[in-house]
Coordinates of C-alpha atoms and ligand atoms in Angstrom, one line a residue:
X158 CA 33.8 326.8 128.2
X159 CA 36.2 327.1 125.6
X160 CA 38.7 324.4 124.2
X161 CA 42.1 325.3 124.0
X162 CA 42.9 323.9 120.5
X163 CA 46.8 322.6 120.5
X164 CA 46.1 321.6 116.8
X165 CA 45.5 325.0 115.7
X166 CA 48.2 326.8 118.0
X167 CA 50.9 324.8 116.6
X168 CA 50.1 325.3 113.1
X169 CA 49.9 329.6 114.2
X170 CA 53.4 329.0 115.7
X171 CA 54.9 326.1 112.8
X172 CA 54.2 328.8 110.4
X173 CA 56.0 331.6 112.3
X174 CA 59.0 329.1 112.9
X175 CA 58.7 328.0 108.9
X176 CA 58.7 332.1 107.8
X177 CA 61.9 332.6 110.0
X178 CA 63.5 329.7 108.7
X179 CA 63.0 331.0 105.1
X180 CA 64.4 334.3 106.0
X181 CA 67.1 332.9 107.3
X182 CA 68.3 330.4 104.4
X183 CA 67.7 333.7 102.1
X184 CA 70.3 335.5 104.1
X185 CA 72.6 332.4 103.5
X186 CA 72.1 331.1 107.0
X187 CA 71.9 327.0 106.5
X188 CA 69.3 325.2 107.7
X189 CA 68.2 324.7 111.5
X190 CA 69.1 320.9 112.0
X191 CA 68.0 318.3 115.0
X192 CA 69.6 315.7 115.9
X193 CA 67.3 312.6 117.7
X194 CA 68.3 310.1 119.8
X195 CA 66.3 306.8 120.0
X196 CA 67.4 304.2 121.9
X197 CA 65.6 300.7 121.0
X198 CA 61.7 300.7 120.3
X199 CA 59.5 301.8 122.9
X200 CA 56.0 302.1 120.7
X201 CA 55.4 305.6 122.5
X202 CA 59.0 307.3 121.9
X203 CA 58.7 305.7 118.2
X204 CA 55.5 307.7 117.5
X205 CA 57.0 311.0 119.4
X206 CA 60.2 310.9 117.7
X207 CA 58.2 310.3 114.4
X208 CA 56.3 313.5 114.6
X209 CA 59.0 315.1 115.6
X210 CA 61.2 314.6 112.9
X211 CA 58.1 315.1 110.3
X212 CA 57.9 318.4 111.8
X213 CA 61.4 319.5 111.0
X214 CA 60.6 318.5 107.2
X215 CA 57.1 320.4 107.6
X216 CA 59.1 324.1 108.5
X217 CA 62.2 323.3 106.9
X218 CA 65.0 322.4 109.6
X219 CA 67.2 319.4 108.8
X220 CA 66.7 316.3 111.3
X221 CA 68.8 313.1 111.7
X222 CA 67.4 310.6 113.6
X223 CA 69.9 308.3 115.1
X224 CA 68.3 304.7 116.3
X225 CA 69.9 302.7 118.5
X226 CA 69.8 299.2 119.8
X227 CA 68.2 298.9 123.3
X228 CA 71.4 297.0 124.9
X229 CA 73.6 299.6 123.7
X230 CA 75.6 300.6 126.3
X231 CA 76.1 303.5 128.1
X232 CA 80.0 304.3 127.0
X233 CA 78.6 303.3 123.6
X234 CA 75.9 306.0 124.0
X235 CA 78.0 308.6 125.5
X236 CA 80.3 308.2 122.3
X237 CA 77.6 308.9 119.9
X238 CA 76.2 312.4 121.8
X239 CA 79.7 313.2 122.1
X240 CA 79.9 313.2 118.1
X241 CA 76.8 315.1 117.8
X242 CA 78.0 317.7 120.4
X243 CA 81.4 318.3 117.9
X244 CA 79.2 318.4 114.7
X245 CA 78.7 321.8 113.3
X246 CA 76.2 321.1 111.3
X247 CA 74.3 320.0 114.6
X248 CA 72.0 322.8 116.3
X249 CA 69.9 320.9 119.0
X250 CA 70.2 317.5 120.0
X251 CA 67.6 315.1 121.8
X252 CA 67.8 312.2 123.4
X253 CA 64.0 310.1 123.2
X254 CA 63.1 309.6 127.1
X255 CA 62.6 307.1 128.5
X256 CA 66.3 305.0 128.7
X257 CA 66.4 301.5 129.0
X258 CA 66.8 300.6 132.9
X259 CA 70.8 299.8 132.1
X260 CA 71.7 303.6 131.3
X261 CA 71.6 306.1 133.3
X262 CA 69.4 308.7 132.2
X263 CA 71.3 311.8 134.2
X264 CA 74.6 310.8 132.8
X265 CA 73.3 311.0 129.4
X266 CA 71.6 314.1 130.3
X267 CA 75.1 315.7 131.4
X268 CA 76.6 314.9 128.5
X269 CA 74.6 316.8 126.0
X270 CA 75.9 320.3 125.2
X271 CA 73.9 322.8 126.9
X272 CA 73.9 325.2 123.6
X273 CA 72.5 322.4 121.8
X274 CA 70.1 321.1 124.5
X275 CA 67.0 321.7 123.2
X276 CA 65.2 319.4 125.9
X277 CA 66.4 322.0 128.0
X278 CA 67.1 319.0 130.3
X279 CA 70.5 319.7 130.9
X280 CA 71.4 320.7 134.5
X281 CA 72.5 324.2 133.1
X282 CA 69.1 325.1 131.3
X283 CA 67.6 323.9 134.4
X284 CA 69.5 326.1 136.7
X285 CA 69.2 329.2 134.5
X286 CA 65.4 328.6 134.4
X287 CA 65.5 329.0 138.1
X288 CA 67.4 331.9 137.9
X289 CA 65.3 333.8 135.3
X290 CA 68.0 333.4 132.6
X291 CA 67.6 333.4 129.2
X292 CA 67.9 329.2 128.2
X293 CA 66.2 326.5 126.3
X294 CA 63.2 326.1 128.3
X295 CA 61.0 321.9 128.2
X296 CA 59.4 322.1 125.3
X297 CA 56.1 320.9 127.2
X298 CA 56.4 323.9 129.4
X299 CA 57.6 326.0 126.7
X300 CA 54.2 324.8 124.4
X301 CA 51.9 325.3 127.4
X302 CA 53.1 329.0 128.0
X303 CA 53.2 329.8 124.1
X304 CA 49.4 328.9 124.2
X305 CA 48.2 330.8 126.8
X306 CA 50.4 333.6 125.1
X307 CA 47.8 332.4 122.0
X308 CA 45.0 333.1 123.7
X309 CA 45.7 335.9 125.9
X310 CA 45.2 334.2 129.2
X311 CA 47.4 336.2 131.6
X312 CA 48.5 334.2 135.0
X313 CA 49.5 337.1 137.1
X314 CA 48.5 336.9 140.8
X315 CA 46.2 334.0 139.9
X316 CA 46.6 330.3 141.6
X317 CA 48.3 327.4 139.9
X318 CA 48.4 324.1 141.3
X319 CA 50.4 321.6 139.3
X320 CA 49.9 318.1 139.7
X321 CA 53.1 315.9 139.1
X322 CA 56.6 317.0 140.1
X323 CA 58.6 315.4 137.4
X324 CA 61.7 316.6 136.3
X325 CA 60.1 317.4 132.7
X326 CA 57.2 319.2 133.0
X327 CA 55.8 319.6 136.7
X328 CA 58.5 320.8 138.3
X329 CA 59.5 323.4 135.8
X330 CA 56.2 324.7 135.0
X331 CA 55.8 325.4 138.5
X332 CA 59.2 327.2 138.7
X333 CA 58.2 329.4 135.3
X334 CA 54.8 330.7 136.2
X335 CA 56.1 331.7 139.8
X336 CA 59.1 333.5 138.2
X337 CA 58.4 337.8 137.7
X338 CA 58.5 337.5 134.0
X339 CA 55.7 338.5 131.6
X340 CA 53.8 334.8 131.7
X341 CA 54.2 334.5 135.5
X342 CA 53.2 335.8 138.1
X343 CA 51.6 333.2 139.5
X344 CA 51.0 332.0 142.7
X345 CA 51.7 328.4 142.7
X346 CA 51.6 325.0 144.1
X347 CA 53.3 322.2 143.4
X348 CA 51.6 318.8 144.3
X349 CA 52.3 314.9 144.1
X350 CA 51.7 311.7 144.6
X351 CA 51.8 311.9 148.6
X352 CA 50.1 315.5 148.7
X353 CA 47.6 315.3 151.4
X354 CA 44.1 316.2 150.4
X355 CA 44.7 317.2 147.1
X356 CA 41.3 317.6 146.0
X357 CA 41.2 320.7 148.8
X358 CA 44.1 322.4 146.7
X359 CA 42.7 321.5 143.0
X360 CA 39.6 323.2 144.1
X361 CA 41.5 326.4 145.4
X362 CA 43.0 326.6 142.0
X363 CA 42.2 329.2 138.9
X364 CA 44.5 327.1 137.2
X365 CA 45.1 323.8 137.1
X366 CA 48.0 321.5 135.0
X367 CA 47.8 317.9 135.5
X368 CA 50.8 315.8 134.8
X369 CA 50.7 313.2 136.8
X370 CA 50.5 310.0 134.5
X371 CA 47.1 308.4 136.1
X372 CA 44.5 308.4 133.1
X373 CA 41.4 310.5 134.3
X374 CA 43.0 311.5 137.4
X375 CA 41.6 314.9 138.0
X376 CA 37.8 314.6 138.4
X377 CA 34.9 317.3 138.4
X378 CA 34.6 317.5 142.0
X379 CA 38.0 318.4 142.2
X380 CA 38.0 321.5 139.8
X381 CA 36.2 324.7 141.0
X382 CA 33.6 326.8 138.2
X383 CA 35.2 328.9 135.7
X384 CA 38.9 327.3 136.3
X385 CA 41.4 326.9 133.6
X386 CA 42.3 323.2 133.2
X387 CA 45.8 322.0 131.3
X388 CA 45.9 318.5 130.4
X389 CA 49.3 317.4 130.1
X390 CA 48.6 313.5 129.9
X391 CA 49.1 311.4 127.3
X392 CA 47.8 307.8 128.6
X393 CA 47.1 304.6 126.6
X394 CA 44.0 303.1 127.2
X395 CA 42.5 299.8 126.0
X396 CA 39.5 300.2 123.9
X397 CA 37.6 297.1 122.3
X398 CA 36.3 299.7 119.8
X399 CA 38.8 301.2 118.4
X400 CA 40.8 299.2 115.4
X401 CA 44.1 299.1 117.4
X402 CA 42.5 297.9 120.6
X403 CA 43.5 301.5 122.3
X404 CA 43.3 305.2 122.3
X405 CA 44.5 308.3 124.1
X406 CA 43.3 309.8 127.1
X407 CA 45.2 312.5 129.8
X408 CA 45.2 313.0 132.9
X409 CA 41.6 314.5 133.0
X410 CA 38.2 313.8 133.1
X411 CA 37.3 315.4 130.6
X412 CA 34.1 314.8 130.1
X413 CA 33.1 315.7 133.4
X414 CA 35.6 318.4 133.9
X415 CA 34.9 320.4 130.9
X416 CA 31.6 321.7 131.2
X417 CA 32.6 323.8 134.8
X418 CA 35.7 325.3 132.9
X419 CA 36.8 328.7 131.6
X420 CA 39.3 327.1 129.0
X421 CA 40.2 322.9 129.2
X422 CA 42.6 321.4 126.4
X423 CA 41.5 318.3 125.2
X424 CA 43.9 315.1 124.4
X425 CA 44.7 314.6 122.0
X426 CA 45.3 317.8 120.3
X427 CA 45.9 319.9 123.3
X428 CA 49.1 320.1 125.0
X429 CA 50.8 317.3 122.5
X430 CA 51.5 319.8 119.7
X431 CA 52.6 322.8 121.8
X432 CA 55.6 320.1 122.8
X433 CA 57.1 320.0 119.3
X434 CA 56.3 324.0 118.8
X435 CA 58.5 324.4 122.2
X436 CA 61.4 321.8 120.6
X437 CA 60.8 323.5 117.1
X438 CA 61.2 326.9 118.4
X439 CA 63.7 325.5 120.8
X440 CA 66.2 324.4 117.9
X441 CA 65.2 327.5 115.8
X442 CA 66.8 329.5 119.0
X443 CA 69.9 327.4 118.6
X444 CA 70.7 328.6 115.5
X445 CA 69.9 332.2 116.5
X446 CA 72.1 332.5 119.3
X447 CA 75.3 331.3 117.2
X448 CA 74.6 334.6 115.3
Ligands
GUN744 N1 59.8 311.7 126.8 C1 58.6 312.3 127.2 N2 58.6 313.6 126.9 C2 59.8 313.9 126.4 C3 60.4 315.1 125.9 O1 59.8 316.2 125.9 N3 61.6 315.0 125.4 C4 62.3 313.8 125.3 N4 63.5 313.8 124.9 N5 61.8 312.7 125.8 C5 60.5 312.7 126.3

């Protein structure tokens, strides 16, 4: 078995983006900049938006991070990506998700310029995705195929099953690795919350990515020897042992799972940091394409 290390990946990739970034200012090229939404103070989308502003600093993009009050409302909101969507200075703009319940998160969404939507969110990245276009692809998708690039694990004509249809990583990750491009190839299934018999597809699988939300969802009987095993989960837990009462687990076993596996990525430091290296590389592609 060997881990998939997310920790070491990003910094491979952070440094690439960082050496780009460098030759670009000396060519008189400003500096990439991203703009963040967040909107009031979920403790989650505080500590994401936090590393991902400290990574801008780290490889030398500009950030802004605009926080906003959690009954702001939505005309309010719309307003403020509106400004950021006229701002030159602006290269990519993200909106921290999840919304409070009062906004609705597609309309937001919509109203983000799709040559700044870095998410790749936007109903035009989405739609060239499926297309095979060239677009800003989720970053979590986007980190998950930049690591296998890493490693040199190639999907073609292999099985996929993804676990978790949601609009940011399941379903496309199981668009991109069925596409005929040079990481897909793939033969895949999509499954979910009323999948029948899951476990009978999971153990079909050379590949599996779990991202369903459920802490140690996918267990060991469900994985077949020598699979590859993607952990997209990032699930608080309480834990009387640990100082703040809590850690981290996915959406796997692990445990359990890892021992029958090819390649597993652990939580944390798996898939987490391969997120910000899609965004990173995301907003670095902004700026490339104004060129
Ligand atoms: N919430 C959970 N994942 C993400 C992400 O990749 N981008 C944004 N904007 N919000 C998220």
């Amino acid at each position: 078995m060997k881990l998939l290390d997310g920790s070491l990946v990003a910094a491979h990739y952070k440094e690439k983006i960082k050496e780009e970034v460098k030759s670009l200012i000396s060519q008189g090229s400003k500096k990439p900049h991203l703009a963040a939404i967040l909107v009031g103070n979920n403790p989650a989308s505080e500590a994401y938006v936090g590393a991902k502003v400290r990574t801008c600093e780290e490889i030398g993009f500009a950030s802004t991070l605009l926080r906003l009050d959690a009954q702001i409302d939505e005309a309010r909101l719309l307003k403020e990506i509106a400004a950021l969507n006229e701002n030159k200075d602006v290269d990519g703009i993200l909106v921290q998700l999840p919304l409070p319940k009062h906004i609705r998160e597609a309309s937001i969404i919509n109203a983000i310029d799709p040559s700044k939507d870095v998410d790749g969110f936007h109903p035009v990245s989405i739609g060239k995705l499926v297309l095979g276009q060239d677009t800003f692809l989720p970053a979590t998708p986007y980190g998950i195929l930049l690591m296998l690039s890493y490693y040199g694990i190639d999907l073609s004509g292999k099985h996929c099953v993804v676990v978790g249809r949601s609009n940011i990583v399941g379903t496309p990750m199981s668009i991109l690795l069925s596409r005929n491009n040079a990481y897909g190839n793939a033969t895949v299934t999509l499954t979910h919350s009323k999948t029948k018999d899951l476990k009978a597809h999971c153990l079909q699988a050379d590949v599996i990515i779990a991202a369903i939300g459920i802490p140690y969802f996918l267990k060991a009987d469900m994985v077949k020897e020598g699979a590859i095993v993607i952990d997209v989960g990032i699930n608080r837990i309480e834990d009387a042992s640990k100082k703040s009462g809590s850690r981290l687990v996915g959406d796997v076993d692990f445990d359990a799972v890892a021992p029958q596996c090819s390649y597993i990525t652990p939580v944390p430091k798996g898939v987490g940091p391969m997120t910000i290296c899609g965004l990173m590389q995301n907003t670095l592609n902004a700026v490339k394409n104004k060129r």
